[in-house]
Structure formats: C-alpha cells, structure tokens
Coordinates of C-alpha atoms and ligand atoms in Angstrom, one line a residue:
I1 CA -86.1 38.5 -135.3
L2 CA -84.2 35.3 -135.4
F3 CA -84.3 35.5 -139.1
Y4 CA -82.5 38.8 -139.0
F5 CA -80.0 37.6 -136.4
I6 CA -79.1 34.7 -138.7
L7 CA -79.0 36.6 -141.9
F8 CA -77.1 39.8 -141.5
P9 CA -73.5 40.1 -142.4
Q10 CA -71.7 41.9 -139.6
Q11 CA -72.8 39.5 -137.0
I12 CA -70.1 37.4 -135.4
Q13 CA -70.2 34.0 -136.9
L14 CA -71.7 31.5 -134.6
T15 CA -73.2 28.8 -136.5
E16 CA -72.1 26.0 -134.1
Q17 CA -75.0 23.8 -133.0
K18 CA -76.0 24.2 -129.4
Q19 CA -75.2 20.6 -128.7
E20 CA -71.7 21.2 -130.0
F21 CA -71.4 24.1 -127.6
N22 CA -72.4 22.0 -124.7
K23 CA -70.0 19.3 -125.6
R24 CA -67.0 21.6 -125.9
H25 CA -67.7 23.8 -122.9
T26 CA -64.7 22.4 -121.0
K27 CA -63.7 23.3 -117.5
T28 CA -60.4 24.7 -118.5
R29 CA -62.0 27.1 -120.9
R30 CA -64.5 28.2 -118.4
R31 CA -61.8 29.0 -115.9
S32 CA -59.8 31.1 -118.3
L33 CA -62.9 32.9 -119.4
S34 CA -63.9 33.5 -115.8
R35 CA -60.5 35.0 -114.9
S36 CA -60.4 37.3 -117.9
I37 CA -63.9 38.4 -117.4
S38 CA -63.8 39.1 -113.7
Q39 CA -61.0 41.5 -114.3
S40 CA -63.3 43.7 -116.4
S41 CA -66.3 43.8 -114.2
T42 CA -65.5 47.4 -113.3
E43 CA -64.7 48.7 -116.8
S44 CA -66.6 50.2 -119.7
F45 CA -68.2 53.6 -119.4
S46 CA -71.2 55.7 -118.4
S47 CA -72.0 58.8 -116.5
A48 CA -70.6 59.0 -113.0
Y49 CA -73.2 59.4 -110.3
S50 CA -73.3 59.4 -106.6
D51 CA -76.3 59.1 -104.3
S52 CA -75.8 60.7 -101.0
S53 CA -77.2 59.7 -97.6
E54 CA -77.2 55.9 -98.4
D55 CA -77.9 53.6 -95.6
E56 CA -75.2 51.1 -95.0
S57 CA -77.1 47.8 -94.8
S58 CA -76.7 45.4 -97.8
P59 CA -79.7 45.4 -100.2
K60 CA -79.4 41.6 -100.1
D61 CA -80.6 41.7 -96.4
K62 CA -83.7 43.8 -97.1
L63 CA -87.1 42.7 -98.3
Q64 CA -88.5 45.6 -100.4
K65 CA -91.7 46.0 -102.3
T66 CA -92.9 48.4 -105.0
S67 CA -96.2 50.3 -104.5
K68 CA -97.7 47.6 -106.7
G69 CA -96.4 44.8 -104.5
L70 CA -93.5 43.6 -106.8
S71 CA -90.6 42.2 -104.8
D72 CA -88.6 40.4 -107.5
F73 CA -85.7 42.9 -107.5
C74 CA -82.8 43.9 -105.3
I75 CA -81.7 47.5 -105.2
K76 CA -80.4 50.0 -102.6
N77 CA -83.7 51.6 -101.7
I78 CA -87.1 51.7 -103.4
K79 CA -87.9 55.0 -101.8
Y80 CA -85.5 56.7 -104.3
A81 CA -87.9 55.9 -107.1
S82 CA -89.5 59.3 -107.7
H83 CA -86.1 61.0 -107.8
G84 CA -84.9 58.4 -110.3
R85 CA -88.0 58.9 -112.4
R86 CA -87.1 62.6 -112.7
E87 CA -83.5 61.6 -113.8
I88 CA -85.0 59.3 -116.4
E89 CA -87.3 62.0 -117.7
I90 CA -84.4 64.5 -118.1
A91 CA -82.5 61.8 -120.0
E92 CA -85.5 61.2 -122.3
Q93 CA -85.3 64.8 -123.5
E94 CA -81.8 64.2 -124.7
M95 CA -82.5 60.8 -126.3
P96 CA -85.0 61.8 -129.0
A97 CA -84.6 58.8 -131.2
L98 CA -85.6 56.3 -128.6
M99 CA -88.7 58.4 -127.9
V100 CA -89.5 58.6 -131.6
L101 CA -89.2 54.8 -131.8
R102 CA -91.7 54.4 -129.0
K103 CA -94.1 56.8 -130.7
R104 CA -93.7 55.3 -134.1
A105 CA -94.4 51.8 -132.8
G106 CA -97.7 53.3 -131.6
G107 CA -99.6 50.6 -129.8
E108 CA -97.8 47.9 -131.7
K109 CA -95.4 45.6 -129.9
P110 CA -92.7 44.6 -132.4
L111 CA -90.6 43.1 -129.6
A112 CA -93.5 41.0 -128.1
G113 CA -92.2 37.7 -127.1
A114 CA -88.6 39.0 -126.5
K115 CA -87.4 38.2 -123.0
V116 CA -84.2 40.3 -122.7
V117 CA -81.8 39.7 -119.9
G118 CA -79.5 42.7 -119.7
C119 CA -76.2 43.7 -118.0
T120 CA -75.2 47.3 -118.6
H121 CA -74.5 50.4 -116.6
I122 CA -77.7 51.3 -114.8
T123 CA -78.0 55.0 -115.4
A124 CA -80.7 57.3 -116.5
Q125 CA -79.6 56.8 -120.1
T126 CA -79.7 53.0 -120.0
A127 CA -83.0 53.2 -118.2
V128 CA -84.4 55.0 -121.3
L129 CA -83.1 52.1 -123.4
I130 CA -84.6 49.5 -121.1
E131 CA -87.9 51.2 -121.0
T132 CA -87.9 51.6 -124.7
L133 CA -87.4 47.8 -125.1
C134 CA -90.3 47.3 -122.7
A135 CA -92.5 49.8 -124.6
L136 CA -91.8 47.9 -127.8
G137 CA -93.1 44.7 -126.1
A138 CA -90.0 43.1 -124.6
Q139 CA -89.9 41.8 -121.1
C140 CA -86.6 42.7 -119.3
R141 CA -84.6 41.7 -116.3
W142 CA -81.5 43.7 -115.6
A143 CA -78.2 43.7 -113.7
A144 CA -75.3 46.2 -113.6
C145 CA -72.1 45.6 -115.6
N146 CA -70.1 47.8 -113.3
I147 CA -69.9 47.9 -109.5
F148 CA -69.5 51.6 -109.3
S149 CA -71.7 53.2 -111.9
T150 CA -75.3 52.3 -110.8
Q151 CA -77.5 55.3 -110.1
N152 CA -79.5 53.9 -107.1
S153 CA -82.4 56.2 -107.7
V154 CA -82.7 55.1 -111.3
A155 CA -82.6 51.4 -110.3
A156 CA -85.4 52.2 -107.9
A157 CA -87.4 53.9 -110.6
L158 CA -87.0 50.9 -112.9
A159 CA -88.1 48.5 -110.1
E160 CA -91.1 50.8 -109.4
A161 CA -92.0 50.6 -113.1
G162 CA -92.2 46.8 -112.7
I163 CA -88.7 45.9 -114.1
S164 CA -86.7 43.3 -112.1
V165 CA -83.4 45.0 -111.4
F166 CA -80.6 43.6 -109.4
A167 CA -78.0 46.3 -108.9
W168 CA -76.7 49.0 -106.5
R169 CA -73.8 51.3 -106.4
G170 CA -70.7 49.9 -104.6
E171 CA -71.4 46.2 -105.0
S172 CA -68.7 43.8 -103.9
E173 CA -67.3 41.4 -106.5
E174 CA -69.5 38.7 -104.8
D175 CA -72.6 40.9 -104.9
F176 CA -71.9 41.6 -108.6
W177 CA -72.1 37.9 -109.5
W178 CA -75.0 37.4 -107.1
C179 CA -77.0 40.1 -108.9
I180 CA -76.3 38.6 -112.3
D181 CA -77.3 35.2 -111.0
R182 CA -80.6 36.5 -109.5
C183 CA -81.3 38.3 -112.8
V184 CA -80.8 35.1 -114.9
S185 CA -82.2 32.5 -112.6
A186 CA -85.9 33.6 -112.3
Q187 CA -88.1 30.6 -111.5
T188 CA -90.9 31.3 -114.1
W189 CA -88.9 33.3 -116.6
Q190 CA -86.3 32.3 -119.1
P191 CA -84.5 34.8 -121.3
N192 CA -84.4 34.4 -125.1
M193 CA -82.0 37.4 -125.7
I194 CA -79.0 38.8 -124.0
L195 CA -78.0 42.5 -124.0
D196 CA -74.5 42.7 -122.6
D197 CA -71.8 45.3 -122.0
G198 CA -68.5 43.6 -121.2
G199 CA -69.4 39.9 -121.6
D200 CA -69.9 39.1 -117.9
L201 CA -73.5 38.1 -118.2
T202 CA -72.9 36.0 -121.3
H203 CA -70.0 34.3 -119.5
W204 CA -72.2 33.6 -116.5
I205 CA -75.0 32.0 -118.6
H206 CA -72.4 29.9 -120.4
K207 CA -70.9 28.8 -117.1
K208 CA -74.0 28.2 -115.0
Y209 CA -77.0 27.9 -117.3
S210 CA -75.7 26.7 -120.6
T211 CA -78.9 24.9 -121.4
M212 CA -80.6 28.4 -121.6
F213 CA -78.8 28.7 -124.9
L214 CA -81.3 26.3 -126.4
K215 CA -83.9 29.1 -126.1
I216 CA -81.6 32.1 -126.5
K217 CA -81.8 33.6 -130.0
G218 CA -79.0 36.1 -129.8
I219 CA -76.6 38.3 -128.0
V220 CA -76.2 42.1 -128.4
E221 CA -72.8 43.1 -127.1
E222 CA -71.7 46.7 -126.7
S223 CA -68.1 46.8 -125.5
V224 CA -64.8 46.2 -127.2
T225 CA -63.8 43.8 -124.4
G226 CA -67.1 41.8 -124.7
V227 CA -66.8 41.6 -128.4
Y228 CA -63.2 40.4 -128.1
R229 CA -64.5 37.6 -125.8
L230 CA -67.2 36.6 -128.2
Y231 CA -64.6 36.3 -131.0
Q232 CA -62.6 34.1 -128.7
L233 CA -65.6 31.9 -128.0
S234 CA -66.4 31.8 -131.7
K235 CA -62.9 30.8 -132.6
A236 CA -63.0 28.0 -130.0
G237 CA -66.3 26.8 -131.5
R238 CA -68.2 27.6 -128.4
L239 CA -70.4 30.4 -129.5
C240 CA -73.7 28.8 -130.2
V241 CA -76.0 31.7 -130.9
P242 CA -75.8 34.7 -133.2
A243 CA -74.1 37.8 -131.6
M244 CA -74.4 41.4 -132.7
N245 CA -71.4 43.6 -132.3
V246 CA -72.7 47.1 -131.4
N247 CA -69.1 48.3 -130.8
D248 CA -68.2 48.1 -134.5
S249 CA -71.4 49.8 -135.6
V250 CA -70.7 53.1 -137.4
T251 CA -72.9 54.9 -135.0
K252 CA -71.0 53.8 -132.0
Q253 CA -67.5 54.3 -133.4
K254 CA -68.2 57.6 -135.0
F255 CA -70.3 59.1 -132.2
D256 CA -69.8 57.4 -128.9
N257 CA -66.0 57.1 -129.1
L258 CA -65.3 60.4 -130.7
Y259 CA -67.9 62.9 -129.5
C260 CA -68.5 61.3 -126.1
C261 CA -64.8 61.6 -125.3
K262 CA -64.5 65.0 -126.9
E263 CA -67.3 66.3 -124.7
S264 CA -66.2 64.5 -121.5
I265 CA -62.4 64.7 -121.3
L266 CA -62.3 68.3 -120.2
D267 CA -65.1 67.8 -117.7
G268 CA -63.3 64.9 -116.2
L269 CA -60.0 66.9 -115.9
K270 CA -61.8 70.0 -114.5
R271 CA -63.8 68.1 -111.9
T272 CA -60.7 66.4 -110.5
T273 CA -57.9 68.9 -110.9
D274 CA -59.5 72.4 -111.7
V275 CA -56.6 72.7 -114.2
M276 CA -56.5 75.5 -116.8
F277 CA -55.9 74.2 -120.3
G278 CA -54.7 77.3 -122.2
G279 CA -51.0 77.0 -122.9
K280 CA -50.6 73.6 -121.2
Q281 CA -48.5 71.0 -122.9
V282 CA -50.4 67.7 -123.2
V283 CA -49.5 64.4 -124.8
V284 CA -52.3 62.2 -126.0
C285 CA -51.3 58.6 -126.6
G286 CA -53.3 57.0 -129.5
Y287 CA -55.0 58.9 -132.3
G288 CA -58.0 56.7 -132.9
E289 CA -61.6 57.9 -132.4
V290 CA -61.1 58.5 -128.6
G291 CA -57.7 60.2 -129.1
K292 CA -59.1 62.4 -131.9
G293 CA -61.9 63.6 -129.6
C294 CA -59.6 64.4 -126.7
C295 CA -57.1 66.2 -129.0
A296 CA -59.8 68.3 -130.6
A297 CA -61.2 69.4 -127.2
L298 CA -57.8 70.2 -125.7
K299 CA -56.7 72.1 -128.8
A300 CA -59.9 74.2 -128.8
L301 CA -59.1 75.4 -125.3
G302 CA -55.6 76.5 -126.3
A303 CA -53.6 73.5 -125.0
I304 CA -50.4 72.6 -127.0
V305 CA -51.1 69.0 -128.0
Y306 CA -48.7 66.2 -128.9
V307 CA -49.7 62.8 -130.2
T308 CA -48.0 59.4 -130.0
E309 CA -49.1 56.7 -132.4
V310 CA -47.9 53.3 -133.7
D311 CA -50.0 53.3 -136.8
P312 CA -48.7 55.5 -139.7
I313 CA -52.1 56.2 -141.0
C314 CA -53.4 57.7 -137.7
A315 CA -50.0 59.4 -137.2
L316 CA -50.4 61.0 -140.6
Q317 CA -54.0 62.1 -139.7
A318 CA -52.7 63.6 -136.5
S319 CA -49.9 65.5 -138.4
M320 CA -52.4 66.8 -140.9
D321 CA -54.7 67.9 -138.1
G322 CA -51.9 70.0 -136.8
F323 CA -50.6 67.9 -134.0
R324 CA -46.9 67.0 -133.5
V325 CA -46.4 63.2 -133.6
I326 CA -43.7 62.3 -131.3
K327 CA -42.5 59.4 -129.0
L328 CA -43.6 59.6 -125.4
S329 CA -40.0 59.3 -124.3
E330 CA -39.0 62.4 -126.3
I331 CA -41.7 64.7 -124.8
V332 CA -42.4 63.3 -121.4
R333 CA -40.0 65.6 -119.6
Q334 CA -41.8 68.8 -120.6
V335 CA -45.5 67.9 -120.6
D336 CA -48.1 68.9 -118.0
M337 CA -50.6 66.1 -118.8
V338 CA -50.4 62.6 -120.3
I339 CA -53.7 61.0 -121.5
T340 CA -53.9 57.5 -122.8
C341 CA -56.4 56.4 -125.5
T342 CA -54.9 53.4 -127.1
G343 CA -56.9 50.4 -126.0
N344 CA -53.5 48.9 -125.3
K345 CA -51.5 48.0 -122.1
N346 CA -48.5 49.5 -120.4
V347 CA -48.3 52.5 -122.7
V348 CA -47.1 54.7 -119.8
V349 CA -44.6 52.9 -117.5
R350 CA -42.5 53.7 -114.5
E351 CA -39.6 54.8 -116.7
H352 CA -41.8 57.6 -118.2
L353 CA -43.0 58.7 -114.8
D354 CA -39.5 58.9 -113.5
R355 CA -38.8 61.6 -116.1
M356 CA -42.0 63.6 -115.8
K357 CA -41.9 67.0 -114.1
N358 CA -43.4 67.7 -110.7
G359 CA -47.2 68.0 -110.9
C360 CA -47.7 66.2 -114.2
I361 CA -51.2 64.8 -114.5
I362 CA -51.7 61.3 -115.9
C363 CA -55.0 59.8 -116.8
N364 CA -56.6 57.2 -119.0
M365 CA -59.5 57.5 -121.5
G366 CA -58.9 54.2 -123.2
H367 CA -59.1 50.6 -122.0
S368 CA -60.0 49.5 -118.5
N369 CA -57.0 50.2 -116.2
T370 CA -54.3 48.7 -118.2
E371 CA -52.8 51.6 -120.2
I372 CA -50.9 53.0 -117.2
D373 CA -48.6 50.4 -115.7
L374 CA -49.9 50.7 -112.1
A375 CA -48.0 47.7 -110.8
G376 CA -44.8 49.5 -111.6
L377 CA -46.0 52.5 -109.6
R378 CA -46.7 50.4 -106.5
A379 CA -43.0 50.1 -106.0
A380 CA -41.7 50.4 -102.4
D381 CA -39.8 53.6 -103.0
L382 CA -43.0 55.5 -104.1
K383 CA -45.6 56.8 -101.7
W384 CA -49.3 57.0 -102.6
E385 CA -51.4 59.8 -101.1
H386 CA -55.1 59.8 -101.7
V387 CA -55.8 63.5 -102.1
R388 CA -59.6 63.5 -102.9
P389 CA -62.0 61.2 -104.7
Q390 CA -60.4 60.0 -107.9
V391 CA -57.2 61.9 -107.3
D392 CA -54.0 60.2 -106.0
H393 CA -50.6 61.7 -105.7
I394 CA -47.6 59.4 -106.3
V395 CA -44.7 60.9 -104.4
W396 CA -41.1 60.2 -105.4
P397 CA -38.3 60.1 -102.7
D398 CA -37.2 63.6 -103.7
G399 CA -40.7 65.0 -103.1
K400 CA -41.8 65.1 -106.8
R401 CA -45.5 64.5 -107.1
I402 CA -47.4 63.0 -110.1
V403 CA -51.1 63.3 -110.1
L404 CA -52.9 60.1 -111.1
L405 CA -56.6 60.4 -111.9
A406 CA -59.3 57.8 -111.3
E407 CA -56.7 55.1 -110.4
G408 CA -55.9 54.8 -114.1
R409 CA -59.5 53.8 -115.0
L410 CA -61.5 55.6 -117.7
L411 CA -61.6 59.2 -116.5
N412 CA -64.9 60.1 -118.0
L413 CA -66.6 57.0 -116.5
S414 CA -65.3 57.7 -113.1
C415 CA -65.4 61.5 -112.8
S416 CA -67.6 63.3 -115.3
T417 CA -70.9 63.2 -117.0
V418 CA -71.3 61.6 -120.4
P419 CA -73.8 63.3 -122.7
S420 CA -77.1 61.6 -123.0
F421 CA -77.5 62.6 -126.6
V422 CA -74.4 60.7 -127.7
L423 CA -75.5 57.7 -125.6
S424 CA -78.9 57.9 -127.3
I425 CA -77.3 57.1 -130.6
T426 CA -75.7 53.9 -129.4
A427 CA -78.8 53.0 -127.4
T428 CA -81.0 53.4 -130.5
T429 CA -78.6 51.2 -132.4
Q430 CA -78.9 48.5 -129.7
V431 CA -82.7 48.6 -130.0
F432 CA -82.3 48.3 -133.8
Y433 CA -80.1 45.3 -133.5
Y434 CA -83.0 43.4 -132.2
F435 CA -84.5 43.8 -135.7
C436 CA -81.7 44.0 -138.2
L437 CA -78.0 44.8 -138.7
L438 CA -77.5 46.7 -141.9
M439 CA -75.9 49.9 -142.9
F440 CA -79.5 51.0 -143.2
A441 CA -79.9 50.7 -139.4
D442 CA -76.9 53.0 -138.7
E443 CA -78.2 55.5 -141.3
Y444 CA -81.7 55.4 -139.9
V445 CA -80.5 55.8 -136.3
A446 CA -78.5 58.9 -137.4
S447 CA -81.4 60.3 -139.3
L448 CA -83.6 60.0 -136.2
H449 CA -81.2 62.4 -134.4
L450 CA -81.0 65.0 -137.1
S451 CA -84.2 66.8 -136.3
T452 CA -82.6 68.0 -133.0
F453 CA -80.3 70.1 -135.1
E454 CA -82.9 71.1 -137.7
A455 CA -80.6 69.6 -140.2
H456 CA -82.1 69.2 -143.7
L457 CA -80.7 66.3 -145.8
T458 CA -80.2 66.7 -149.5
E459 CA -82.0 64.1 -151.5
L460 CA -80.3 62.3 -154.4
T461 CA -81.9 62.7 -157.8
D462 CA -82.8 59.5 -159.7
E463 CA -79.9 60.3 -162.0
Q464 CA -77.4 60.8 -159.2
A465 CA -78.5 57.7 -157.4
K466 CA -78.1 55.7 -160.7
Y467 CA -74.7 57.3 -161.2
L468 CA -73.5 56.3 -157.8
G469 CA -75.1 52.9 -158.0
I470 CA -77.0 53.2 -154.7
G471 CA -80.6 53.5 -153.6
K472 CA -82.1 57.0 -153.5
H473 CA -82.9 56.6 -149.8
G474 CA -79.8 54.6 -148.9
P475 CA -78.0 52.7 -147.8
F476 CA -75.5 55.4 -148.8
K477 CA -72.4 53.6 -147.6
P478 CA -71.3 50.0 -147.9
N479 CA -71.4 47.7 -144.9
Y480 CA -67.7 48.0 -144.5
Y481 CA -67.8 51.8 -144.1
R482 CA -66.3 53.1 -140.9
Ligands
LIG1 N1 -63.5 56.7 -122.4 C1 -64.6 56.5 -123.1 O1 -65.7 57.0 -123.0 C2 -64.4 55.5 -124.3 C3 -65.3 55.5 -125.3 C4 -65.2 54.6 -126.3 C5 -64.1 53.7 -126.4 N2 -63.2 53.8 -125.3 C6 -62.0 52.9 -125.3 O2 -60.9 53.7 -125.8 C7 -60.0 52.8 -126.4 C8 -59.6 53.4 -127.8 O3 -60.8 53.4 -128.6 P1 -60.7 53.9 -130.1 O4 -62.1 53.8 -130.6 O5 -60.0 55.3 -130.1 O6 -59.8 52.8 -130.7 P2 -58.9 52.9 -132.0 O7 -58.4 51.6 -132.3 O8 -59.6 53.7 -133.0 O9 -57.6 53.9 -131.5 C9 -56.6 53.4 -130.7 C10 -55.3 54.0 -131.4 O10 -54.2 53.8 -130.5 C11 -53.1 53.4 -131.2 N3 -52.1 52.7 -130.4 C12 -52.1 51.4 -130.0 N4 -51.1 51.1 -129.2 C13 -50.4 52.3 -129.0 C14 -49.2 52.7 -128.3 N5 -48.5 51.8 -127.6 N6 -48.8 54.0 -128.4 C15 -49.5 54.9 -129.2 N7 -50.6 54.6 -129.9 C16 -51.1 53.3 -129.8 C17 -53.6 52.6 -132.4 O11 -52.8 52.6 -133.5 C18 -54.9 53.3 -132.7 O12 -54.8 54.3 -133.7 C19 -60.6 51.4 -126.5 O13 -60.1 50.6 -125.5 C20 -62.1 51.7 -126.2 O14 -62.7 50.7 -125.5 C21 -63.3 54.7 -124.3

C-alpha cells in the first residue's frame, strides 16, 4: 500500500521527511490552520437526517455498552442500533460496487494491517464505506466531520458492529473536537492511515499527536477544502506523508458534483419552500459541475434559467447548452430564485438583495456558507424571521421579504437526501485509493456501477487499440482527463 501511495502521480507531493515536519511545525502555523479549519467543521455534504425522540443528556455523560460488551465509543444511544442497521442495509442496495468489492475479496483481507482513523459524515452511505474497509481487513475508528449530519441510529449500528465511533447529531464545537480526540487517542491503538473529509482530523493529529505521523502511511482526503489545506501544508513543507486527493478524481468530479447536485437541488427546494418550478426565473451563479447539474434539473422542470460565470469557457458551455449568460446585477430584479454554485465568496451581496423582488428565494449549493454575504444581511435595518427549519425570511423596512434557505449553507446537505448510488461511486474510489491512484481506478470504479444499468461496454479491437495507442482494457483516458 505504501508503495502505491508513494508512486502514483496524482498524489499531492509530500516528500518531506517526518523529522522535517516536526521541526517546522511552528505555533503560528498551527494557530492559523486551526482558525481556518474550525470554520469549516460544519461544511461539506451528505444526506440530511433527523432522529426524533432524542433524550437530552450529553453522550459524554453516559456509559454505554454494546451487546458484546464493547464500550470504546461515544454515541447518542446504542438502542438505536437495529434501526441504523436497516438504514445501512437499504444503502447497501444502492451501493453495488462496494458490495462487489467485498464479494470479490472473498475471504481475503487486502487491507489487513491498515488502521484507519476516519472523519466523515456518519450516514448510512459512509457506514457502507466504513464496513467495506473493515470487511477488507482494515481496523477503523471514526468521528464525524460535521456537527449536524450524523445519523444517530447509524452511529449506533456501527458501534454495535464493533467499530469505535465518536459522534452524535448536534455536537457542540467542543464536543466535535473531543470526539476527534477520543477517536485518535486510543490507548492500545495507533492509526497508520487517515480518511478525512474537510481536513479537521488531519489538523488535529498534526497539532496534538504529530509523532503519529511516524507510523501514518498516508491521508485520503475527500473535500475541496481539505485538499486546499493539504496543498497549503505541502507548500509550507509540513506535509510529511503522501496524501490522496479524492476530490479531483474523475469519478468524484463527474458524478458526485454533477449528478448528486442535479438530483438533490429540486428536492432541497421542494422540501423547504414547496415552490413550483415551471415558468420560474432562476439565476444559477457558476457553471462548473455543480452549476451544470442544477441548471439541467431546473430546465427539465420548465424553469427559465440564467447563468452567471467568470470563466469564458464555462460561459460558452452555458450558452451552447441554451442558457443565457448574464451578470447578476442585470437580472437580479426579475428572478424568483438565486442559486450559488461557485466555490467562491460574496457572490451574492446586500446590494443584490436590495434589488430583488419580494419573495425571491436565495440558496447555496457551492462552498460552505461563504457564497452569500451573510454578514451584510445582518445589518440593523433588516429583520430576520425564522419561519421553519432551514427557512429564514429577511425582512426589509418596507415589508419586502427575501427567503434564505439553510442559512446560506449547502442546501442539499441541510435539507434533502443525497442519492446513495452517487455516493457509492465516490466511496468506492476512496476504498481504491488505499490500493492505487491511476486512471484505471476511476475506470474500474465506473465499470463496477455499470451492471446496475445493464449497460454493455463496447470492446476495442486489437487494431483500434493500436490505432489509439492505448491498452485494449484501459486506461482509456490519460491521467489528466477530467
Ligand atoms: N452541494 C453539493 O452537494 C456539492 C457537491 C460537490 C461540490 N460542491 C461544492 O460546490 C462548489 C463548486 O463545485 P464545482 O465542482 O462546480 O466547481 P467548479 O470549479 O467546476 O465550478 C465553479 C464555477 O464557478 C465559477 N465562478 C467562480 N467565481 C464566480 C463568480 N463570482 N461568479 C460566477 N461564477 C463564478 C467558476 O468559473 C467555475 O466555472 C465547490 O465549492 C464544491 O466544494 C457542492
């Protein structure tokens, strides 16, 4: 495994020696990393979930045991385990490739010896990922990367299955770091791999347990933000183990960002606003993968869609896909909805909102909660009314109301379900990254999902393969293909 981590080309370069890392790990850097990372502890995406009838006591105050006597976990309530198991079984049906990997491994344990400490959303879908790693021989300990997205019943099912999980829905910021710490600092167990979503776990190990990097062989990072931080660490010469960038894998970009958003944008809008889409005028800011998915879904339901873009290539794509590319300031007066998908900050600002019509809906599908300038909307002359979960009205002095969804955070994370099948593709890629990181991995992951659609691939003839200069069975695209 280490061999692959070191060899493959898309890995972020991290050849610094561990001693070098320890030497350079200055307090100043730690502080700045800590600040930027803690801002993101509630971002990233997964299916929204809410467990009802929770008791109010903190899980930290309870001593719980599984039916087999395990107590090395901290979750809301172990008695939810059987419900969580059913959730996981339903997700398994929509995550065929991971199940195929388990079967293909047979009794073999290709990940034997891997001790994975993970920090991701804890949902039925990630449970399928975690249990696949275990089925392939890895030992896992897990914490949540998001204080809101944990499915308590799923966490209970994982604990009951013998996995040490430290997470519950609605953790405080302090609980969040406590859970990560408990996950990392087991007395008789030391991780040799990290699977992170957002970079918080990696940051914590750097900050508190830097000597662990002597044993850690690599990091698999899923999110844009986490990858950005790894690049920063690498640039500063402080990244001392190989890191895998799942976010830039073809399978994540092409499927997760595009199809996941295409499938969940309408659901998020419907659940929060009951809005009808036909004939509505919508502006989508950003025509990258996420923007393309949102535009396609809205157009299919008869909405009139406008696009804003800074990049002429994406603007041209939008134009040729039939969308009018326009500046937000030119269209903002007449639209019924504004959806941000840029990964940028302050794309929608007070000035735009001042000009929107009464009842205009604004929401974000892009990065964290930075795309809509919320600070500007907290001005003294505007009133905020919390109308229902994930829906706030911002009221202007003349009575105009703008509808803000999910407090400007990712709408589909907060208010809708994310399709397991799409998550399966990224999750399978994550498992694969423990073995290798080639175009072949992406193609293999895609091929494992094709049988669901009874799709039959055409095979290249020897002559055709020779003509194209590629192998008959792939890789079909170069590593830089996106
Ligand atoms: N909601 C989800 O489920 C989900 C899923 C995947 C990714 N994301 C997030 O969505 C964001 C976008 O992801 P992507 O894959 O589409 O990225 P991308 O880079 O492909 O697309 C972003 C687009 O926004 C454009 N842009 C940047 N600033 C702009 C501005 N001020 N006005 C108009 N356009 C602007 C860029 O030119 C680019 O084309 C990222 O932050 C990513 O983390 C969300």
